[in-house]
Short mmCIF file of C-alpha atoms in Angstrom, two decimals:
data_model
loop_
_atom_site.label_atom_id
_atom_site.label_comp_id
_atom_site.label_asym_id
_atom_site.label_seq_id
_atom_site.Cartn_x
_atom_site.Cartn_y
_atom_site.Cartn_z
CA MET N 1 -10.31 -70.22 112.77
CA ASP N 2 -7.22 -71.04 114.85
CA ALA N 3 -7.39 -67.68 116.61
CA MET N 4 -11.10 -68.08 117.30
CA LEU N 5 -10.64 -71.55 118.71
CA HIS N 6 -7.73 -70.36 120.80
CA ARG N 7 -10.05 -67.79 122.36
CA GLU N 8 -12.78 -70.40 122.73
CA THR N 9 -10.70 -73.03 124.45
CA THR N 10 -7.79 -71.47 126.30
CA ARG N 11 -8.17 -71.39 130.08
CA GLY N 12 -11.65 -70.24 131.21
CA GLY N 13 -11.99 -73.00 133.79
CA MET N 14 -13.57 -72.45 137.17
CA SER N 15 -11.90 -73.04 140.53
CA ASP N 16 -13.56 -75.30 143.07
CA ASP N 17 -14.05 -72.34 145.43
CA ALA N 18 -15.65 -70.25 142.68
CA ARG N 19 -17.92 -73.12 141.62
CA GLN N 20 -18.98 -73.74 145.21
CA ALA N 21 -19.76 -70.05 145.70
CA SER N 22 -21.74 -70.08 142.46
CA ASP N 23 -23.74 -73.14 143.52
CA THR N 24 -24.50 -71.45 146.86
CA ALA N 25 -25.78 -68.39 145.01
CA ALA N 26 -27.95 -70.59 142.79
CA ALA N 27 -29.44 -72.29 145.84
CA ALA N 28 -30.27 -68.85 147.23
CA GLY N 29 -32.16 -67.99 144.05
CA ILE N 30 -29.56 -65.56 142.67
CA PRO N 31 -29.42 -65.77 138.83
CA LEU N 32 -26.27 -67.24 137.32
CA LEU N 33 -26.36 -64.77 134.43
CA GLN N 34 -27.73 -61.23 134.51
CA LEU N 35 -27.81 -59.00 131.44
CA ASP N 36 -28.28 -55.39 132.44
CA ALA N 37 -29.34 -52.92 129.71
CA LEU N 38 -27.04 -54.53 127.15
CA VAL N 39 -26.48 -52.58 123.91
CA LYS N 40 -24.55 -53.46 120.76
CA CYS N 41 -24.46 -51.32 117.62
CA PHE N 42 -22.84 -51.80 114.24
CA GLY N 43 -22.61 -48.31 112.81
CA ARG N 44 -26.13 -46.91 112.83
CA PHE N 45 -27.72 -50.34 113.23
CA THR N 46 -28.63 -51.37 116.78
CA ALA N 47 -28.41 -55.17 116.96
CA VAL N 48 -29.16 -55.45 120.70
CA ASP N 49 -31.08 -52.63 122.36
CA ARG N 50 -31.04 -52.20 126.20
CA LEU N 51 -31.67 -55.90 126.72
CA VAL N 52 -32.42 -57.15 130.25
CA LEU N 53 -32.46 -60.85 131.12
CA ASP N 54 -31.81 -63.18 134.07
CA ILE N 55 -30.93 -66.86 133.60
CA LYS N 56 -30.80 -69.35 136.46
CA ALA N 57 -28.04 -71.89 137.10
CA GLY N 58 -28.86 -75.24 135.52
CA GLU N 59 -31.40 -73.76 133.13
CA PHE N 60 -31.81 -74.73 129.47
CA PHE N 61 -32.63 -71.40 127.83
CA ALA N 62 -33.45 -70.82 124.15
CA LEU N 63 -33.26 -67.61 122.13
CA LEU N 64 -35.79 -67.57 119.32
CA GLY N 65 -36.50 -64.94 116.70
CA PRO N 66 -36.37 -64.05 113.00
CA SER N 67 -33.10 -63.57 111.12
CA GLY N 68 -31.34 -60.35 112.05
CA CYS N 69 -33.13 -59.92 115.39
CA GLY N 70 -29.88 -59.97 117.44
CA LYS N 71 -29.79 -63.56 118.75
CA THR N 72 -26.30 -64.48 117.56
CA THR N 73 -24.91 -61.04 118.41
CA LEU N 74 -26.13 -61.53 121.96
CA LEU N 75 -24.54 -64.98 122.09
CA ARG N 76 -21.23 -63.62 120.81
CA MET N 77 -21.23 -60.92 123.49
CA LEU N 78 -21.69 -63.60 126.14
CA ALA N 79 -18.77 -65.55 124.66
CA GLY N 80 -16.61 -62.43 124.47
CA PHE N 81 -16.31 -62.28 120.68
CA GLU N 82 -18.19 -58.96 120.62
CA THR N 83 -17.84 -56.12 123.12
CA PRO N 84 -21.01 -54.40 124.36
CA ASP N 85 -21.34 -50.67 123.69
CA ALA N 86 -23.23 -50.28 126.97
CA GLY N 87 -24.61 -52.38 129.80
CA ARG N 88 -23.26 -55.19 131.94
CA ILE N 89 -22.89 -58.96 131.68
CA LEU N 90 -22.93 -60.34 135.21
CA LEU N 91 -21.86 -63.96 135.65
CA ASP N 92 -22.07 -65.12 139.26
CA GLY N 93 -22.40 -61.44 140.17
CA GLN N 94 -19.18 -60.34 138.43
CA ASP N 95 -19.20 -58.11 135.35
CA ILE N 96 -17.39 -60.00 132.57
CA ALA N 97 -18.21 -57.58 129.74
CA GLY N 98 -14.55 -56.56 129.53
CA VAL N 99 -13.04 -59.98 130.27
CA PRO N 100 -11.27 -61.68 127.32
CA PRO N 101 -12.99 -64.84 126.00
CA HIS N 102 -10.26 -67.22 127.16
CA GLN N 103 -10.60 -65.98 130.74
CA ARG N 104 -14.36 -66.57 130.98
CA PRO N 105 -15.91 -69.79 132.36
CA VAL N 106 -17.96 -69.79 129.15
CA ASN N 107 -17.65 -71.90 126.02
CA MET N 108 -19.35 -71.69 122.65
CA MET N 109 -20.19 -74.42 120.16
CA PHE N 110 -20.32 -72.99 116.66
CA GLN N 111 -22.88 -73.78 113.99
CA ASN N 112 -20.25 -75.22 111.64
CA TYR N 113 -18.56 -77.07 114.56
CA ALA N 114 -15.11 -75.60 113.62
CA LEU N 115 -13.28 -78.89 114.07
CA PHE N 116 -9.61 -79.07 113.10
CA PRO N 117 -9.52 -81.28 109.98
CA HIS N 118 -5.94 -82.46 110.61
CA LEU N 119 -6.59 -83.56 114.21
CA SER N 120 -8.17 -86.79 115.38
CA VAL N 121 -11.35 -86.92 117.45
CA GLN N 122 -9.25 -87.37 120.57
CA ASP N 123 -6.98 -84.42 119.77
CA ASN N 124 -9.89 -82.16 118.84
CA ILE N 125 -11.48 -82.83 122.24
CA ALA N 126 -8.15 -82.31 124.03
CA PHE N 127 -7.22 -79.12 122.14
CA GLY N 128 -8.52 -76.58 124.63
CA LEU N 129 -7.33 -78.58 127.63
CA LYS N 130 -3.77 -78.57 126.26
CA ARG N 131 -3.96 -74.82 125.64
CA ALA N 132 -5.08 -74.37 129.23
CA GLY N 133 -1.94 -76.18 130.42
CA LEU N 134 -3.72 -78.99 132.27
CA PRO N 135 -1.59 -81.97 133.36
CA ARG N 136 -1.44 -84.81 130.85
CA ALA N 137 -3.17 -87.27 133.17
CA GLU N 138 -6.11 -84.89 133.70
CA ILE N 139 -6.40 -84.25 129.96
CA GLU N 140 -6.54 -87.96 129.26
CA ALA N 141 -9.14 -88.49 131.97
CA ARG N 142 -11.37 -85.67 130.71
CA VAL N 143 -11.10 -86.83 127.11
CA ALA N 144 -12.04 -90.36 128.17
CA ASP N 145 -15.02 -88.98 130.10
CA MET N 146 -16.21 -87.01 127.07
CA VAL N 147 -15.75 -89.96 124.71
CA ALA N 148 -17.93 -92.09 126.99
CA LEU N 149 -20.47 -89.34 127.63
CA LEU N 150 -20.96 -88.56 123.93
CA LYS N 151 -20.73 -92.21 122.84
CA LEU N 152 -17.66 -91.74 120.66
CA GLU N 153 -15.95 -95.01 121.55
CA ASP N 154 -13.86 -96.55 118.73
CA MET N 155 -13.77 -93.19 116.93
CA GLU N 156 -10.92 -91.55 118.85
CA THR N 157 -8.37 -91.90 116.03
CA ARG N 158 -10.66 -90.83 113.19
CA LYS N 159 -10.37 -87.45 111.46
CA PRO N 160 -13.43 -85.21 111.01
CA ASP N 161 -13.79 -86.12 107.32
CA GLN N 162 -14.23 -89.75 108.40
CA LEU N 163 -17.26 -88.91 110.54
CA SER N 164 -20.94 -88.40 109.79
CA GLY N 165 -22.61 -85.07 110.46
CA GLY N 166 -24.05 -86.34 113.73
CA GLN N 167 -20.67 -87.68 114.86
CA ARG N 168 -18.94 -84.36 114.07
CA GLN N 169 -21.62 -82.61 116.07
CA ARG N 170 -20.93 -84.84 119.06
CA VAL N 171 -17.16 -84.23 118.80
CA ALA N 172 -17.72 -80.46 118.79
CA LEU N 173 -19.99 -80.79 121.82
CA ALA N 174 -17.45 -82.99 123.61
CA ARG N 175 -14.74 -80.39 123.00
CA ALA N 176 -16.96 -77.63 124.35
CA LEU N 177 -17.90 -79.63 127.45
CA ALA N 178 -14.38 -80.88 128.22
CA ARG N 179 -13.40 -77.57 129.78
CA ARG N 180 -16.37 -77.82 132.15
CA PRO N 181 -17.65 -74.31 131.45
CA ARG N 182 -20.09 -72.61 133.78
CA LEU N 183 -22.13 -71.56 130.75
CA LEU N 184 -22.37 -73.37 127.40
CA LEU N 185 -23.51 -71.40 124.37
CA LEU N 186 -24.84 -73.21 121.29
CA ASP N 187 -25.37 -71.35 118.01
CA GLU N 188 -27.81 -73.31 115.80
CA PRO N 189 -26.10 -76.55 116.89
CA LEU N 190 -28.42 -78.89 114.99
CA ALA N 191 -28.97 -76.90 111.79
CA ALA N 192 -26.84 -79.22 109.63
CA LEU N 193 -28.57 -82.43 110.71
CA ASP N 194 -31.45 -84.21 109.01
CA LYS N 195 -34.84 -84.35 110.72
CA LYS N 196 -34.49 -87.78 112.34
CA LEU N 197 -30.97 -87.10 113.57
CA ARG N 198 -32.05 -83.68 114.86
CA GLU N 199 -34.77 -85.29 116.97
CA ASN N 200 -32.34 -87.85 118.41
CA THR N 201 -29.73 -85.17 119.12
CA GLN N 202 -32.29 -82.88 120.77
CA ALA N 203 -33.09 -85.65 123.23
CA GLU N 204 -29.37 -86.28 123.74
CA LEU N 205 -28.70 -82.59 124.48
CA MET N 206 -31.51 -82.55 127.04
CA ARG N 207 -30.13 -85.67 128.70
CA LEU N 208 -26.60 -84.23 128.84
CA GLN N 209 -27.75 -80.90 130.21
CA ARG N 210 -29.69 -82.53 133.03
CA GLN N 211 -26.94 -85.05 133.76
CA LEU N 212 -24.24 -82.37 133.97
CA GLY N 213 -26.41 -79.73 135.67
CA MET N 214 -24.87 -77.14 133.35
CA THR N 215 -26.51 -73.99 132.03
CA PHE N 216 -27.18 -74.09 128.28
CA ILE N 217 -28.16 -71.16 126.09
CA VAL N 218 -29.12 -72.17 122.56
CA VAL N 219 -29.87 -69.94 119.58
CA THR N 220 -32.23 -71.48 117.04
CA HIS N 221 -34.64 -70.60 114.26
CA ASP N 222 -36.54 -73.83 114.85
CA GLN N 223 -39.55 -73.13 117.08
CA GLU N 224 -40.33 -76.80 117.66
CA GLU N 225 -36.73 -77.40 118.68
CA ALA N 226 -36.80 -74.53 121.17
CA MET N 227 -40.10 -75.65 122.66
CA MET N 228 -38.95 -79.24 122.98
CA MET N 229 -35.60 -78.56 124.68
CA ALA N 230 -35.85 -75.33 126.64
CA ASP N 231 -37.07 -74.65 130.17
CA ARG N 232 -37.73 -71.07 129.06
CA ILE N 233 -37.65 -69.26 125.73
CA GLY N 234 -36.75 -65.65 125.04
CA VAL N 235 -38.33 -64.31 121.84
CA MET N 236 -36.33 -61.52 120.23
CA ASN N 237 -37.36 -58.96 117.63
CA ALA N 238 -35.33 -55.99 116.40
CA GLY N 239 -32.82 -56.24 119.24
CA HIS N 240 -35.44 -56.47 121.99
CA LEU N 241 -36.67 -59.35 124.12
CA VAL N 242 -40.42 -59.17 123.52
CA GLN N 243 -41.39 -62.10 125.76
CA VAL N 244 -39.64 -64.56 128.06
CA ALA N 245 -41.72 -67.53 129.18
CA THR N 246 -41.96 -71.30 129.39
CA PRO N 247 -42.84 -73.03 126.10
CA ARG N 248 -46.45 -73.59 127.22
CA GLN N 249 -46.91 -70.01 128.42
CA LEU N 250 -45.38 -68.64 125.24
CA TYR N 251 -47.69 -70.68 123.03
CA GLU N 252 -50.90 -70.47 125.03
CA THR N 253 -50.60 -66.93 126.42
CA PRO N 254 -48.57 -64.75 124.02
CA ASN N 255 -48.26 -61.18 125.27
CA SER N 256 -48.72 -59.52 121.87
CA ARG N 257 -50.10 -60.06 118.41
CA TRP N 258 -46.55 -60.25 117.03
CA VAL N 259 -45.60 -63.11 119.36
CA ALA N 260 -48.88 -64.95 118.69
CA GLU N 261 -48.23 -64.79 114.94
CA PHE N 262 -44.52 -65.65 115.22
CA VAL N 263 -44.80 -68.68 117.50
CA GLY N 264 -46.74 -71.51 115.87
CA GLY N 265 -49.80 -71.37 113.66
CA VAL N 266 -52.65 -69.10 114.68
CA ASN N 267 -55.94 -67.61 113.48
CA ILE N 268 -56.15 -63.86 114.05
CA ILE N 269 -59.58 -62.19 113.99
CA ASP N 270 -59.71 -58.41 114.29
CA GLY N 271 -62.59 -56.74 116.06
CA ARG N 272 -63.89 -54.28 118.65
CA VAL N 273 -64.84 -54.94 122.26
CA GLU N 274 -68.61 -54.65 122.44
CA SER N 275 -69.32 -55.70 126.03
CA ARG N 276 -67.76 -57.25 129.13
CA ASP N 277 -69.65 -59.55 131.44
CA ALA N 278 -68.84 -62.21 134.06
CA GLY N 279 -65.23 -62.76 133.11
CA ARG N 280 -65.91 -62.66 129.38
CA VAL N 281 -65.78 -60.16 126.57
CA THR N 282 -67.90 -60.02 123.44
CA ILE N 283 -66.07 -58.78 120.38
CA ALA N 284 -67.76 -57.63 117.19
CA THR N 285 -65.78 -58.75 114.14
CA PRO N 286 -66.31 -58.27 110.41
CA ASP N 287 -65.16 -61.84 109.61
CA ALA N 288 -66.68 -63.98 112.38
CA GLY N 289 -69.65 -62.01 113.68
CA ARG N 290 -69.69 -61.81 117.48
CA VAL N 291 -66.90 -63.73 119.18
CA THR N 292 -67.11 -64.50 122.89
CA ALA N 293 -63.76 -64.86 124.65
CA ALA N 294 -62.48 -65.27 128.17
CA ALA N 295 -61.46 -61.99 129.77
CA PRO N 296 -57.95 -60.90 128.71
CA LEU N 297 -55.12 -61.88 131.05
CA GLN N 298 -53.51 -58.47 130.58
CA ALA N 299 -54.94 -54.99 130.48
CA LEU N 300 -56.03 -53.77 127.07
CA THR N 301 -55.10 -50.25 126.01
CA THR N 302 -57.92 -49.92 123.49
CA ASP N 303 -61.20 -51.49 122.45
CA GLN N 304 -59.67 -52.22 119.03
CA VAL N 305 -58.43 -55.77 119.63
CA CYS N 306 -57.68 -59.06 117.95
CA VAL N 307 -58.61 -62.58 118.95
CA ALA N 308 -55.96 -65.30 118.58
CA ILE N 309 -57.11 -68.93 118.28
CA ARG N 310 -54.68 -71.79 117.69
CA PRO N 311 -55.74 -74.14 114.84
CA GLU N 312 -55.93 -77.19 117.13
CA LYS N 313 -58.52 -75.37 119.27
CA VAL N 314 -60.87 -75.08 116.27
CA ARG N 315 -63.22 -78.04 115.96
CA LEU N 316 -65.08 -79.07 112.84
CA SER N 317 -68.26 -80.99 112.11
CA ALA N 318 -70.28 -81.70 109.02
CA HIS N 319 -72.53 -78.82 108.04
CA GLY N 320 -75.94 -79.17 109.68
CA SER N 321 -74.78 -81.34 112.59
CA ALA N 322 -74.71 -79.70 116.00
CA PRO N 323 -71.50 -79.46 118.01
CA ASP N 324 -71.27 -82.13 120.69
CA GLY N 325 -72.55 -80.02 123.56
CA GLY N 326 -70.34 -77.72 125.58
CA ASP N 327 -70.26 -73.99 125.97
CA ALA N 328 -69.56 -73.39 122.29
CA ALA N 329 -72.76 -75.08 121.07
CA GLU N 330 -74.49 -71.69 120.78
CA ILE N 331 -71.58 -69.27 120.45
CA ASN N 332 -68.43 -68.92 118.35
CA ARG N 333 -70.08 -71.04 115.67
CA LEU N 334 -69.04 -70.36 112.07
CA THR N 335 -69.92 -71.98 108.76
CA GLY N 336 -67.83 -72.34 105.65
CA VAL N 337 -66.32 -74.61 103.00
CA VAL N 338 -63.16 -76.72 103.19
CA VAL N 339 -60.75 -75.34 100.57
CA GLY N 340 -57.46 -76.95 101.57
CA ILE N 341 -56.27 -80.18 103.20
CA SER N 342 -52.76 -81.13 104.35
CA TYR N 343 -52.24 -84.63 105.76
CA LEU N 344 -49.25 -84.69 108.17
CA GLY N 345 -49.51 -88.14 109.69
CA GLY N 346 -50.46 -87.37 113.28
CA GLN N 347 -52.76 -84.55 112.26
CA THR N 348 -54.63 -83.13 109.30
CA ARG N 349 -54.69 -79.40 108.67
CA TYR N 350 -57.79 -77.90 107.08
CA GLN N 351 -58.32 -74.49 105.56
CA VAL N 352 -61.94 -73.37 105.78
CA ARG N 353 -63.26 -70.45 103.74
CA LEU N 354 -65.89 -68.87 105.98
CA ASP N 355 -69.10 -67.48 104.54
CA SER N 356 -67.69 -64.03 105.30
CA GLY N 357 -64.78 -64.76 102.94
CA ALA N 358 -62.14 -65.04 105.70
CA LEU N 359 -59.87 -68.08 105.94
CA LEU N 360 -59.85 -70.17 109.13
CA ARG N 361 -57.28 -72.89 109.87
CA ALA N 362 -58.05 -76.01 111.89
CA SER N 363 -55.80 -78.90 112.94
CA VAL N 364 -57.48 -82.23 113.68
CA ALA N 365 -55.69 -85.12 115.36
CA ASN N 366 -55.78 -88.35 113.36
CA ASN N 367 -56.87 -90.68 116.15
CA ALA N 368 -58.04 -93.45 113.81
CA ARG N 369 -55.95 -95.18 111.16
CA LEU N 370 -58.67 -94.86 108.52
CA ASP N 371 -60.04 -91.49 107.40
CA LEU N 372 -63.70 -92.25 108.07
CA ASP N 373 -64.18 -88.92 109.85
CA ALA N 374 -62.06 -86.85 107.48
CA PHE N 375 -63.51 -83.96 105.52
CA ASP N 376 -63.22 -83.39 101.76
CA THR N 377 -62.51 -80.25 99.81
CA THR N 378 -65.66 -78.31 98.84
CA GLN N 379 -67.46 -79.87 101.83
CA ARG N 380 -69.47 -77.44 103.95
CA VAL N 381 -68.59 -77.59 107.65
CA VAL N 382 -69.31 -75.95 110.98
CA ALA N 383 -66.29 -74.60 112.85
CA TRP N 384 -66.44 -73.63 116.51
CA PHE N 385 -64.19 -72.88 119.46
CA ASP N 386 -64.54 -72.31 123.21
CA PRO N 387 -64.26 -68.84 124.78
CA GLY N 388 -61.47 -70.13 127.02
CA ASP N 389 -59.37 -70.99 123.96
CA CYS N 390 -59.38 -67.40 122.69
CA VAL N 391 -56.57 -64.99 123.54
CA VAL N 392 -57.58 -61.34 123.36
CA LEU N 393 -54.76 -58.93 122.55
CA ASP N 394 -54.32 -55.29 121.58
CA ARG N 395 -54.54 -54.99 117.81
#
């Protein structure tokens, strides 16, 4: 751990001239970080495969994907703990792929925080600054700044085992920020925190990132966390970036069936394009009859398609009652029986077994305190959705 932290915290600062040049490049629209056909293999296994990505200065960027998709390997290459087998890592236009970790203006906060148990909060924060050979007065000033910024007052003399999980997390973040890196990398930084503390810390990370104007790249398995914090999200699968988009774009307009199924809950209905007319397509499906959807945003390569509908776009009414007007009153209307109910406070999730035998999921906001409009299991219902809420994708 000592050797890793030495690499993490020694030197790596940025001169005023270099920072000014970098800020000028950012103002001109030049990306801070450019990954050019990056490859990393472990034996015959390719962890990162010809990955291309640009990240802007001051951006909060999240990497999201299943276990083993290459997220942490990519982060470790940016930090310098892994060496790419091919490709370039351009930071402010300079290739740093071969630059040792301690010479990069990059810092990484580890999932387990990696605090020194024998050092106080103050000494943990100052560790990298001392290794960098900064003057004592500057070290003291930076440590004081970090203590105030991360709200660690009156904890400076405590050891890590005298701190809560949230306090240890803040000390690790203070240590990472003290060196004023150009790029801060966070590997599952909130994984060890309970739900309430995670939510508070997410908001705190967003506040810090905006206040400091620093570029953050966070790796997480938590989709809600990524969508809450990030300006953009890169979804990885099998070493590839399969989509990079804002949280809203990623959720509402996935570019593939895999992304639609991976990000959030979704209903997928397979079918075949039957006709196209006036910005719409009609799709014949074995489970939902004919589904009318808005024209696809991207070109389809085949008539064999699937329709993705988010559960909150599916509306329910008691069987026999007509939908409350709108375009879907005559189309995309399905009948079935409620077979599952999950009450989650702000919303209730229903599972509806359609008459075709397929299962449809619907999420209904709980706008009233009492459940006067709630549905019961075994109750027959009508489910419907608007054409504009359907995303048509290649199957």
